Each structure stands twice: as C-alpha cells, then as structure tokens.
XYZ file of C-alpha atoms in Angstrom:
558
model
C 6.422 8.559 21.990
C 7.016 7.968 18.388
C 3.603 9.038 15.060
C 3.872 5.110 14.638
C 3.098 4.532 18.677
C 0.266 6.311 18.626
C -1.146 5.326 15.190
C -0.720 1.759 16.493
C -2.687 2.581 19.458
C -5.569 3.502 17.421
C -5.973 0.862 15.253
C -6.963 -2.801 15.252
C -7.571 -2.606 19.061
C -10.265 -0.131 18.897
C -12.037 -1.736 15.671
C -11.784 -5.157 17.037
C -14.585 -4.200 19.335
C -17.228 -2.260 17.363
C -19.237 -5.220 15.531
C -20.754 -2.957 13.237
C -21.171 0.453 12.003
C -24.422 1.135 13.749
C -25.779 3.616 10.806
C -22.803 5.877 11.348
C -23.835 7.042 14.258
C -20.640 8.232 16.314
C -22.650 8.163 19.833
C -23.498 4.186 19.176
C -19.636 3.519 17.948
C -17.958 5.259 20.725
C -15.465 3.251 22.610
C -17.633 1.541 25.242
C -16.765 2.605 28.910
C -13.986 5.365 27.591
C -15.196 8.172 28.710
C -12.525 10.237 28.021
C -12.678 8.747 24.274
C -15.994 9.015 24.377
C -15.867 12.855 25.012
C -13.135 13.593 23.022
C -14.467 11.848 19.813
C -18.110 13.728 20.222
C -15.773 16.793 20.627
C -13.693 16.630 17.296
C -17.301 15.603 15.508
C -18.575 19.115 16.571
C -15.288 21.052 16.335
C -14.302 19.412 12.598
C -17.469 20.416 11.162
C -17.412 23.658 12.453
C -14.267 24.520 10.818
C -15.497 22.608 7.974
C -12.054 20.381 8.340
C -8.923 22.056 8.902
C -5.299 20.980 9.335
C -4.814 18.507 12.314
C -2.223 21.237 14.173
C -5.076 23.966 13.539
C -7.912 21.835 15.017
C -6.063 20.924 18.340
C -4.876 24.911 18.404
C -8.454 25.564 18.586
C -9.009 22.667 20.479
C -6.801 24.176 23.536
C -8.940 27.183 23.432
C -12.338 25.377 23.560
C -14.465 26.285 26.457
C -15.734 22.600 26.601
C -12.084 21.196 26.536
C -10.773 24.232 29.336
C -13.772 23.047 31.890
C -12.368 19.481 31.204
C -9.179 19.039 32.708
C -8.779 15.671 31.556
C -9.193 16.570 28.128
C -7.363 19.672 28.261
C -4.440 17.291 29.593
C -4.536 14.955 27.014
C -5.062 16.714 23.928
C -2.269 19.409 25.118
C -0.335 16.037 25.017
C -1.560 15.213 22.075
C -0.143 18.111 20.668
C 3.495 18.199 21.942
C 4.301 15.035 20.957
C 1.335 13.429 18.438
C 1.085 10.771 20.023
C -1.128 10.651 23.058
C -3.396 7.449 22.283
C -6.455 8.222 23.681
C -6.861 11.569 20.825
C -5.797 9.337 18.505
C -8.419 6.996 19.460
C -10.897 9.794 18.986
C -9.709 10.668 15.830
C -9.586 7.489 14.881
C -13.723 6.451 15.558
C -14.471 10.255 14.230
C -13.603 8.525 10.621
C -14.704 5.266 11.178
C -18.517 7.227 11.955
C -18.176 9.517 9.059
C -21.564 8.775 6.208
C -19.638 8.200 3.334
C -17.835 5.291 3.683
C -13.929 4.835 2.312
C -12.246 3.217 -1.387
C -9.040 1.381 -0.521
C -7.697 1.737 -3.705
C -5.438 -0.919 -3.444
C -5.703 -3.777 -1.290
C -4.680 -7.893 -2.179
C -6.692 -10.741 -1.363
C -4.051 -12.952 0.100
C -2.336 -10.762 2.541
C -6.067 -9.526 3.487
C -7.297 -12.670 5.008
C -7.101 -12.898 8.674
C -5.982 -16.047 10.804
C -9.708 -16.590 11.557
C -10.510 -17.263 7.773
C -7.350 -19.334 6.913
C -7.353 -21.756 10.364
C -10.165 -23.801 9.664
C -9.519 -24.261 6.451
C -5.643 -24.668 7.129
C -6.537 -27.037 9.842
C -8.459 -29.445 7.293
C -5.461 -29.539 5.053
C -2.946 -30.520 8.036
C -5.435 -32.947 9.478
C -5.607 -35.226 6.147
C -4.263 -37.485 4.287
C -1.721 -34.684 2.341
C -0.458 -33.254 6.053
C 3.187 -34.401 5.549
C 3.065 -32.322 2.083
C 1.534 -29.298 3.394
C 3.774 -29.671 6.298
C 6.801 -29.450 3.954
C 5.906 -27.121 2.054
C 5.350 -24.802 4.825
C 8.061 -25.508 6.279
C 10.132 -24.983 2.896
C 8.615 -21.484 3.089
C 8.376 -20.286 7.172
C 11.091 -22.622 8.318
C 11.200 -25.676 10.260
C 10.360 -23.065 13.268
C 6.528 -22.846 11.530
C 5.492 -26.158 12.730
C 3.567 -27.244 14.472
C 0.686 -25.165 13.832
C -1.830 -25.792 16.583
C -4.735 -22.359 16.463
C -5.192 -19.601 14.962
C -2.798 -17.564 17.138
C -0.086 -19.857 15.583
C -1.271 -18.545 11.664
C -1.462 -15.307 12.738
C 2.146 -15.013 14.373
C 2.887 -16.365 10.876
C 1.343 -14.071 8.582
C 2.245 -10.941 10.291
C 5.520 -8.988 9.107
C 8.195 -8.767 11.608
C 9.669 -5.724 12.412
C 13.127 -6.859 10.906
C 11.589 -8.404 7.708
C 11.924 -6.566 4.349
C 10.280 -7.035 0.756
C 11.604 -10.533 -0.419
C 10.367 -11.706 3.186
C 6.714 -10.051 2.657
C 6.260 -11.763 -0.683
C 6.976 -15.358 1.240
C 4.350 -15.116 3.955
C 1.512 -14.476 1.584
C 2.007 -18.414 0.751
C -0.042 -19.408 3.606
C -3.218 -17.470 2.615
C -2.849 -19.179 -0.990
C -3.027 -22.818 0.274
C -6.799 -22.520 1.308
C -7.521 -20.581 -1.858
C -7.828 -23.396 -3.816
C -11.723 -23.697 -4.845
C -14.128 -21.455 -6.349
C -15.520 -22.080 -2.467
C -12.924 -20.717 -1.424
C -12.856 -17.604 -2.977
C -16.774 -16.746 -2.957
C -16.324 -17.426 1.056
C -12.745 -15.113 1.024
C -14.447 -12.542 -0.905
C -17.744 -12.268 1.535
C -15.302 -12.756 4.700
C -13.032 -9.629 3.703
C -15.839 -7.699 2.311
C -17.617 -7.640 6.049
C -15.079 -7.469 8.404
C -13.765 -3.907 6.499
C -16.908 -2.608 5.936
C -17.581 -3.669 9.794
C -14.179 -2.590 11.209
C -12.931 0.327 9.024
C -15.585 1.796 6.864
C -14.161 0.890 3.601
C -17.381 0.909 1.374
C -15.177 0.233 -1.724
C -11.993 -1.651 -3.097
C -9.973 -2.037 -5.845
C -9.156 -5.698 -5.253
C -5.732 -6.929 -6.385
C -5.706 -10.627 -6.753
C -3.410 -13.412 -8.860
C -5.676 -15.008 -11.767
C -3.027 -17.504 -12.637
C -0.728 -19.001 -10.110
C 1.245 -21.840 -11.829
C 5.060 -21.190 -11.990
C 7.717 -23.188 -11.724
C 9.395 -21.660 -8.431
C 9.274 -24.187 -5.667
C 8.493 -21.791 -3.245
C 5.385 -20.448 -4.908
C 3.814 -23.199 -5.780
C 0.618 -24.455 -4.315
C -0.616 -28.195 -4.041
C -3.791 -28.675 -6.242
C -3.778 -25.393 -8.121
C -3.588 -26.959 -11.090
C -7.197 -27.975 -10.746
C -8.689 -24.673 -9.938
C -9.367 -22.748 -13.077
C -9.312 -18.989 -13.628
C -13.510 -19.002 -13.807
C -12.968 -20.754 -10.766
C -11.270 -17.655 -9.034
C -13.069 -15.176 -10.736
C -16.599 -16.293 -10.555
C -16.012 -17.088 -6.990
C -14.811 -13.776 -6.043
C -17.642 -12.116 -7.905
C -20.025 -14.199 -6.319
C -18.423 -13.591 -2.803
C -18.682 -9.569 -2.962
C -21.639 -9.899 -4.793
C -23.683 -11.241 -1.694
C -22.203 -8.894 0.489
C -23.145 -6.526 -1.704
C -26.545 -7.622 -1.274
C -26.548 -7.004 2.262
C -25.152 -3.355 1.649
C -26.416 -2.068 -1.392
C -23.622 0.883 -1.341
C -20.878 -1.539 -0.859
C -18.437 -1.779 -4.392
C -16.039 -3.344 -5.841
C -13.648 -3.570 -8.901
C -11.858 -6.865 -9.655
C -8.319 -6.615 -10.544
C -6.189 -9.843 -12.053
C -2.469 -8.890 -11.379
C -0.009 -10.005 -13.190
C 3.739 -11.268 -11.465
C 5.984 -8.955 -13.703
C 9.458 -10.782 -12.534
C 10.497 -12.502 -16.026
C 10.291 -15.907 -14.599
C 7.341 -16.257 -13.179
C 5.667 -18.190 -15.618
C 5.205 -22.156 -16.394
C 8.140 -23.062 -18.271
C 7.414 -26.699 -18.484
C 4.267 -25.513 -20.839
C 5.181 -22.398 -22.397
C 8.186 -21.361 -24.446
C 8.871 -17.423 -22.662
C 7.133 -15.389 -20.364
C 5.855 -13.565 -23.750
C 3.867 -17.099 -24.614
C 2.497 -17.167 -21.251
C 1.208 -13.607 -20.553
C -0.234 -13.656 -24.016
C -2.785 -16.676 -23.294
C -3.551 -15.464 -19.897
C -4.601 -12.074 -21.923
C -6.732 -14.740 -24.271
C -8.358 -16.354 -21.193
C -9.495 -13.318 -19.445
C -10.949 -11.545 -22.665
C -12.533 -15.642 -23.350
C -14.055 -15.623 -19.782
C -15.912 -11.872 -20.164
C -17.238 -12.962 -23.239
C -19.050 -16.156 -21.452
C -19.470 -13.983 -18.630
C -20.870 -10.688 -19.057
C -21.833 -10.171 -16.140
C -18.515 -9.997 -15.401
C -17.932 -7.109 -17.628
C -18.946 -3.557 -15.135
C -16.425 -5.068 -12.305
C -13.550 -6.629 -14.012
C -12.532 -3.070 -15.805
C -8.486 -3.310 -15.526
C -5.184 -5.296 -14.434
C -2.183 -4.612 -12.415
C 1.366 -5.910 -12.162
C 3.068 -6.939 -9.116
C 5.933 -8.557 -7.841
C 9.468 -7.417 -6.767
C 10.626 -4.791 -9.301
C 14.444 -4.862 -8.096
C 15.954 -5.173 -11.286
C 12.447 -4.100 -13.567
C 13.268 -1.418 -15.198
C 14.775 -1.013 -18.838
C 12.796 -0.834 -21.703
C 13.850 -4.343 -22.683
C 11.564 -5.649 -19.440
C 8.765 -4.188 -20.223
C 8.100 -5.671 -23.827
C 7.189 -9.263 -23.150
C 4.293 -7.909 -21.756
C 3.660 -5.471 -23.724
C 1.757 -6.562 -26.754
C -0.793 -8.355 -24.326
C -1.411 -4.716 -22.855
C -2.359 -3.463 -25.875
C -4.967 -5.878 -26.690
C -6.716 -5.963 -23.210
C -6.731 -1.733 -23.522
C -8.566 -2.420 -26.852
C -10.662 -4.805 -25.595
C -11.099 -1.535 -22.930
C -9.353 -2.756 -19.900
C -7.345 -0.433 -17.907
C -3.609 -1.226 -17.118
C -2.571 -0.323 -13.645
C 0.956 -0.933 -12.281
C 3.214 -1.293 -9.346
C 6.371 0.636 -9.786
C 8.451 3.005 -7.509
C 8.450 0.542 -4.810
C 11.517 -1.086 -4.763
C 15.119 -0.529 -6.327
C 18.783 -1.079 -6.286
C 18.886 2.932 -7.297
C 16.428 5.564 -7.052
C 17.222 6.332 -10.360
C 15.575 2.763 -11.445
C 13.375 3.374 -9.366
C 11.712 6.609 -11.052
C 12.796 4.844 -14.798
C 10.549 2.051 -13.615
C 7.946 4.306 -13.802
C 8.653 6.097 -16.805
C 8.907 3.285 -18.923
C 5.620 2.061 -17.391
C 3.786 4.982 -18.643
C 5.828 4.996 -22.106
C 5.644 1.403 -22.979
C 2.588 -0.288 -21.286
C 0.413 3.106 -20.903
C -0.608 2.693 -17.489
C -3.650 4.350 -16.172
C -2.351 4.470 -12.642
C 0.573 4.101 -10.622
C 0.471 2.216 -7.513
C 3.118 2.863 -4.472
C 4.944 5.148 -6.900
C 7.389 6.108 -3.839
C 10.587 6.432 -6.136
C 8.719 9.673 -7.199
C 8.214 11.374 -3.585
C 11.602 10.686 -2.292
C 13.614 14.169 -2.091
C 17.288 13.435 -4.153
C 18.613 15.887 -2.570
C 18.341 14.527 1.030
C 18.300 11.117 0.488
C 21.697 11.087 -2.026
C 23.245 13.621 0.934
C 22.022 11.494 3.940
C 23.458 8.539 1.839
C 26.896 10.274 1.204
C 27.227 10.758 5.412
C 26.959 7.190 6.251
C 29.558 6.545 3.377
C 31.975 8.910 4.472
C 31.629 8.091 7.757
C 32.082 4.516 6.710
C 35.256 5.588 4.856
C 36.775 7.510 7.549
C 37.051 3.815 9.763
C 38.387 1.882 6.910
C 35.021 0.434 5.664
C 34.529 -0.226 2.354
C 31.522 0.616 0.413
C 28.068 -0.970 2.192
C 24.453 -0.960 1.001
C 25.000 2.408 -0.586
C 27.432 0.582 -3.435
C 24.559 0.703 -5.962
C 23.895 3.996 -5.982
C 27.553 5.299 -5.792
C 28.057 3.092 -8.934
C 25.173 4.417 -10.602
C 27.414 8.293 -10.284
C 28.926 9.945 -12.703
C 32.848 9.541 -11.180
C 34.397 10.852 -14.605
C 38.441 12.458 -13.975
C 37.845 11.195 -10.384
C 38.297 7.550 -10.438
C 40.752 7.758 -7.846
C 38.506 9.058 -5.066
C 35.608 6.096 -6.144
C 38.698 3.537 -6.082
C 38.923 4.802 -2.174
C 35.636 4.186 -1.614
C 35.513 0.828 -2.999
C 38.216 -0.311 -1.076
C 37.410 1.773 1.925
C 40.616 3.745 1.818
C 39.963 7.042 4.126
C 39.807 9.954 1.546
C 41.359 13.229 2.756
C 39.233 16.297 3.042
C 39.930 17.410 -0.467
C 38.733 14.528 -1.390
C 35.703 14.188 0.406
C 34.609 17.690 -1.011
C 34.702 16.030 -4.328
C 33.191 13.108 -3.336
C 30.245 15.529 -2.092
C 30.887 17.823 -5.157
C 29.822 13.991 -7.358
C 26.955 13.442 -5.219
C 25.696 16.642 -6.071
C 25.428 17.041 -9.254
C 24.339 13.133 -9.548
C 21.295 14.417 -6.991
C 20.208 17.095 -9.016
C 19.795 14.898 -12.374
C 18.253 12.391 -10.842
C 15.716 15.313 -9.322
C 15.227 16.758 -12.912
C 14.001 13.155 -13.882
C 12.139 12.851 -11.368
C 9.730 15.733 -11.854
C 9.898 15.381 -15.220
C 7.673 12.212 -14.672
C 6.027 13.497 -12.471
C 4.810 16.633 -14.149
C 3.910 13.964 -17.665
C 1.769 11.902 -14.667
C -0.505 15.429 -14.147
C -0.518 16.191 -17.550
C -1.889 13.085 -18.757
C -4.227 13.078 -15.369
C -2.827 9.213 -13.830
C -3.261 8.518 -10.507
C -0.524 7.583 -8.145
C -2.003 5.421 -5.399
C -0.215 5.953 -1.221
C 0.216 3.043 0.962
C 2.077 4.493 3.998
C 2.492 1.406 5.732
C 3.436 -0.225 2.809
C 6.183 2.245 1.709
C 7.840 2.904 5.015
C 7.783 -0.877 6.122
C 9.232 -2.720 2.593
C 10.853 -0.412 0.941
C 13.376 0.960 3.764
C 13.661 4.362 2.094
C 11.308 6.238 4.805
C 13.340 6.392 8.109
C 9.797 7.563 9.574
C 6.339 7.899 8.642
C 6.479 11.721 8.859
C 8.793 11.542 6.015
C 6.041 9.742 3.855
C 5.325 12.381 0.688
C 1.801 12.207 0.497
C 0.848 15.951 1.468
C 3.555 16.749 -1.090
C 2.010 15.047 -3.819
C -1.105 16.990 -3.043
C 0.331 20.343 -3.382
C 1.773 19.483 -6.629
C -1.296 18.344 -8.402
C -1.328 14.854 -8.876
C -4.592 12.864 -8.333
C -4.277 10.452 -5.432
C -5.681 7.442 -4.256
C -5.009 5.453 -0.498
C -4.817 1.903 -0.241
C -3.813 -0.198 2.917
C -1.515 -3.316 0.546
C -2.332 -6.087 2.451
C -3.973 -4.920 5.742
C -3.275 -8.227 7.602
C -0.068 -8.921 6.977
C 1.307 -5.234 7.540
C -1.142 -5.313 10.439
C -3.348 -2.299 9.437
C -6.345 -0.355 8.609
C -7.949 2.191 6.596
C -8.065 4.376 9.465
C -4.761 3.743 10.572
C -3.417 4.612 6.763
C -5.668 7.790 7.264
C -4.116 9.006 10.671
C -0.979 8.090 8.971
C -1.179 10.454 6.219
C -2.655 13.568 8.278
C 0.019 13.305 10.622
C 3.118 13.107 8.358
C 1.790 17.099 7.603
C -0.452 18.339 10.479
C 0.741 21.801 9.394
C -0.710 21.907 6.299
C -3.144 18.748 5.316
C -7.111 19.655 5.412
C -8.894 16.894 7.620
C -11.306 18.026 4.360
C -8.708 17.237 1.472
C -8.220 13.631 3.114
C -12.072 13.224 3.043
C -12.031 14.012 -0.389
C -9.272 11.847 -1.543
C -10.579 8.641 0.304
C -13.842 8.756 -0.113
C -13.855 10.328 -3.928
C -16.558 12.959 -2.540
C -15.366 16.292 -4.141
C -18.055 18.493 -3.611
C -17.186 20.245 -0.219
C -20.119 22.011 0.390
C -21.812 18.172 0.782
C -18.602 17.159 3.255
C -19.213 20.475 5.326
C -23.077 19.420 5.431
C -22.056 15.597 6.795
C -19.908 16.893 9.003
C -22.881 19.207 10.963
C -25.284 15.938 10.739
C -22.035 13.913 12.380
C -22.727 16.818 14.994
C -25.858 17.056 15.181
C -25.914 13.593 16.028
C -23.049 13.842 18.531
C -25.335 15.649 20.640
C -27.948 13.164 20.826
C-alpha cells in the first residue's frame, strides 16, 4: 500500500460527512460509529500535545509503547501497520480529523476559483444553460473542449466525472477542464453565490479559515477553446464586486474567516484579445488601468485586493524577452502598492528553464512570492542521472532519443558530437562511450545545481515565499515519480518561508488536510507535526500551539 493510498483514504470521504466544525471539538467531529477512529484520533490529540508535536515516525514510536495503545490490541495492530508501511487508513483517518479539530483554523495560500467549484455548484446552473434556448451552443462548445464523449450531461455525477483529472491526464489537459466551471461564472450572481459556496464548504470540510484566492479578472481571448458565451457582458466590477460580496457574507457568519483577492493574469503571449488590442503589451497595460480605476471607485475594495498573480502554462516562459510585455504594468500596480505574485517552476521543457523562469521572475517583475516553484526542489543530480538511465537504456535497443531530447540538447556536448549524434539517431554507444555520455551529464548536473541554489539562496535573502502544492506538483508536472519525493521538508531546512495551497481542490480531487498528510509523510523522519502547524496556520509562537494542543486534550477526554 502506496503514501498516496492511504492519503486518499483520508480525505474527501471522511470530510464529506462532518457538516460542520462543531467548535473544534475533536469528540463531536469524530468519525461517527468508528470506533477504532474514534479512539485513535482522541489518542494522537493527547499524545501530540504531550510531545508538543514531534516528527510523525517519533509519535507512532511512542505510540507503540503507549500503555493505552498496548491494552488495545486493535490499535496496537493498526498503528504498528501504520508504521511499516504508512499507509494503514484508519491512522490516517485519525490523523486526518486530529487537524481538521485543531482551534486555529488553516490559509490555503493558493487555491483558484474555477477548479474549486464542486459539481453541486456548477449542475444547476449548467443545467439552465443546456435546457434553453443556447443548448446547441453550449453543447458545442463543450463538446469542442471534453469531446463528443462529454455529452449528454444528465446530473451532477456526469459534471463531476468531467471536472476531475484523470490519472493519465497531464498539464495542457488540466487547463481544459477548468472550462466547465467558467460557463456558469458569467454574472456578478454568479460569483457572490461561488464565492459564499466555496467559502463554507472549506471552512465546513477542511478547516481552511483563510485563502489567497486566485481568480481570472479578464477572460476575453481569442482562443476558441477558452472562450466563454456571454463574457463579453460581464464586466470586471462584475467579478470583483461579486466575489467580495460572496466572502464577505460568509464572513459575516464567521467573523475569523479571511480572505485576499487575487486577479491572475494568463502569462502565455497570446492570450489576449487581438481583434481589440494591438500586443499583449496593449492589453495587460489597460487591464492594469482598470483594476487601479475600480479601487479607486471602490475602496472598500482596497484591504482585500492587495496583489496579482500570473498563471498559465509556462512551457516555453522563460527568457528575459517574455517577461517584458508585462513588465511595465508590474511596476505601476507595485507603486500603486500591489504585490506581484507568480507561478513559475511548474512546468518546463528543461529544468534549467525551469529554475531561469524563476530567476527572471524575481529580476524583472520583482515578485513577492513564488507559487509551485518545484523547478527549485528537484535534486539535478538525481533527476539528470535517473534521466541518463532510461536514455542509455533506450540506446542500448536501438531507440533514438525520447522525452529526454530537451534536456540532452540543452548539454554542453562540446569535442563529443559524435557520441550526441548516437543518441539522436539511437545508435548503441559502446561503453567508452557511455562513460562520456555520463561524464556530459555530470558536469551539465552540477551547473544546473549551482543555479539552482543560487536562486534559491537570493529567494531567503530577500525573504519571498515559495508556496507547496503537493498534489499539484506530483500530478501536472510529471517530475515527482512519488509524493515522498515532494521537497517540501527540504525547503524547510534550508530557510525559505513557505506557504501550502491545495491549486484547485476539486479538480485534483483534494483537501487541505490531505495536502497536510501529504507533506508530513514525504519526511516522517524529520518534519515537526509543530513546524507544519506553524506553516499552515501562520501561528509562530509555539508556546501558544503547545497550549492548543493540551485544550485539544483536555477536551478529548470529555
């Protein structure tokens, strides 16, 4: 049984049936009728803030030796389980509601509106579009996007199964199945109900108390597949205000519940309206003019809509040449005081680009943060020597060069042009060979590592944050073969300041929690239960944690 099995296990199941939070209190939230979870989780409440939050390996260690656990054969069985092989549900489970009842709720630091609406919001309001007198558009265009397969769509089961990434699907695929979510998001309705809807069900479900919400302001391009049937009629007030207005009554509800709004901008060069502007420069630049326009007839606006992002596929994104249409925009929101966040180290065709990406992001458009930033945990060393196996391997049947042709292009092959001739044409080398081949790849892996935490260390200096999403990473980016290999824990030791963010929870079919269990179990060794607290919930002071942590117990024993 694989981290990811028992993560999944965890998860959505076990939220879907809490309805809410009942005032943290882990006795009321306990799975209902799982006595074993039941148990366990009241266990881990007492034992966690006794040890004031240690590793996960250290806390089942002394789990084992607990005199509760040893008179409790069933426990004892499972958690010994749980321990070979991480991945015994049922402590998972326990871990899993011990975080969803902790006081201080969590910030997903990065989350999107459209792939954060579940099939419950967009049916109805799906189901109105297909039902009038525009179905045979909507049915087109959905079909132009999902395939012909798509349709019909009959229930909410049938927009789920459709918003959901497949197993098999990668990053170009992700960035298509958002479309559906955008087709009901059409009205300042619409987003004042989208806003309220997501708002509950993560406060409700996962214990998110605040989110950095990542969101398209302006959505008109001229790529068939992206664009949506009557947004030319909803304004950028019209998303914003709604929005606001959405988490704003939530908010009223739960006074402690916050939010930052966060207009993101498509970085790809041509996303943009060409049929009205002359260059992507033309366009960014009067978006910048409309949002600083709107805070200035909206001030109330002005303590929640604090920064922007970029998104989009960054294959491709990243010379210094890409990065100065929208650079001169950047510079007069940061004066107007906005803060420029960014997605970069995602996605390359090299890890090289990959980590230039976000150099020139911090050079050029002086980003505050960097969000995925994965390009800059990857180890060079393994990955360029894992990659160099599957091409020799490759070689040695005849094969010429793969998926791994970018990156042997992108090496230094200087007085050896014969050997990356071979390779090209998939001409066996001879051993000789190979040892140069692997001699290449060496010194090309050790550059590329010097770069690397060369960034990195100008990221601490300058104190930017560099935002995980596990899920995320591992599932669109192909670069993590398995969650354990995720880097977070080695970001910690080095210094950076961290943030966790679930993407879009619905479509990558997450949680908070399930991010969380993520992260401390890619390092059980050495990540504090305590240093995750801190990092997701932005609580530093530890004495406070270790004091929440006896009131989680002393309520435990209620």
């Amino acid at each position: 049984m694989t981290i990811e099995t028992s993560i999944a296990a965890s998860s959505d199941n076990g939220a879907s049936r809490i309805p809410e939070r009942s005032n943290g209190d882990p006795v009321a939230i306990a799975c209902g009728g799982m006595s074993l979870v039941f148990r366990l989780t009241k266990f881990f409440t007492q034992l966690i803030s006794e040890t004031s939050g240690l590793s996960l390996a250290d806390t089942l260690s002394l789990a084992e030796h607990a005199p509760q656990i040893s008179a409790d054969a069933e426990a004892a069985h499972a958690i010994a389980e749980f321990r070979d092989l991480l991945g015994r549900f049922r402590v998972a489970r326990a871990l899993a509601d011990f975080f969803r009842a902790f006081p201080i709720p969590f910030r997903d630091e990065h989350i999107h509106l459209t792939g954060s609406l579940d099939a419950d919001f967009i049916w109805p309001r799906l189901a109105k579009l297909l039902d009038g007198p525009q179905s045979a558009m909507y049915e087109s265009k959905i079909a132009e996007v999902y395939g012909t397969g798509a349709l019909p769509i009959e229930s909410a089961a049938d927009v789920d199964r459709l918003i959901r990434l497949g197993d098999d699907d990668q990053f170009d695929r992700y960035l298509k199945i958002l479309y559906l979510a955008k087709l009901v998001l059409t009205s300042r309705d619409a987003h004042r109900e989208a806003a309220y809807h997501m708002a509950s069900r993560l406060y409700r479900g996962a214990n998110v108390g605040a989110i950095r919400l990542k969101f398209t302001l302006f959505r008109e391009t001229t790529d068939s597949a992206e664009q949506i049937p009557g947004i030319s009629e909803l304004a950028a007030e019209d998303v914003m205000l709604g929005l606001y207005e959405g988490f704003l009554a939530f908010q009223n509800e739960v006074p402690a519940f916050r939010f930052i709004l966060s207009p993101s901008f498509r970085k790809e060069p041509g996303f943009y309206d060409a049929t009205r502007y002359a260059s992507k420069r033309a366009s960014f630049d009067d978006q910048v003019g409309q949002i600083i326009e709107l805070l200035k007839k909206h001030p109330e606006l002005r303590d929640v809509v604090t920064e922007v992002d970029t998104v989009g596929n960054e294959r491709g994104f990243y010379r210094k040449a890409h990065f100065q249409e929208m650079r001169v925009g950047f510079r007069k929101l940061q004066a107007y005081g906005f803060r420029t966040r960014s997605h970069h180290g995602e996605t390359w065709n090299t890890l090289r680009q990959g980590i230039q990406a976000v150099d020139n992001a911090m050079n050029i458009w002086y980003v505050d943060a960097i969000e995925h930033g994965l390009s800059l945990g990857i180890n060079p060393n393994f990955y360029f020597h894992r990659m160099l196996q599957r091409v020799l391997t490759a070689n040695a049947r005849g094969e010429p060069l793969g998926r791994e042709r970018d990156e042997i292009l992108d090496m230094d092959w200087t007085g050896r042009d014969q050997i990356f001739d071979k390779l090209l044409r998939g001409q066996p080398l001879t051993d000789a060979e190979a040892t140069l081949a692997t001699k290449t790849k060496f010194h090309h892996a050790r550059e590329v590592e010097h770069y690397q935490h060369d960034v990195l260390n100008r990221m601490i200096d300058k104190r930017l944050t560099l935002v995980s999403l596990p899920s995320s990473n591992k599932k669109l980016t192909g670069a993590l073969s398995d969650y354990k290999d995720h880097p977070f824990s080695w970001w910690e030791k080095k210094g950076l300041r961290l943030g966790v963010g679930t993407d879009n929870d619905v479509t990558l079919n997450t949680n908070f929690i399930r991010e969380m269990l993520i992260l401390l179990l890619t390092d059980p060794l050495e990540l504090k239960i305590t240093k995750l607290l801190i990092v997701t919930t932005g609580e530093s002071r530890r004495s406070h944690l270790s004091h929440l942590l006896w009131q989680m117990r002393k309520a435990s024993e209620v």
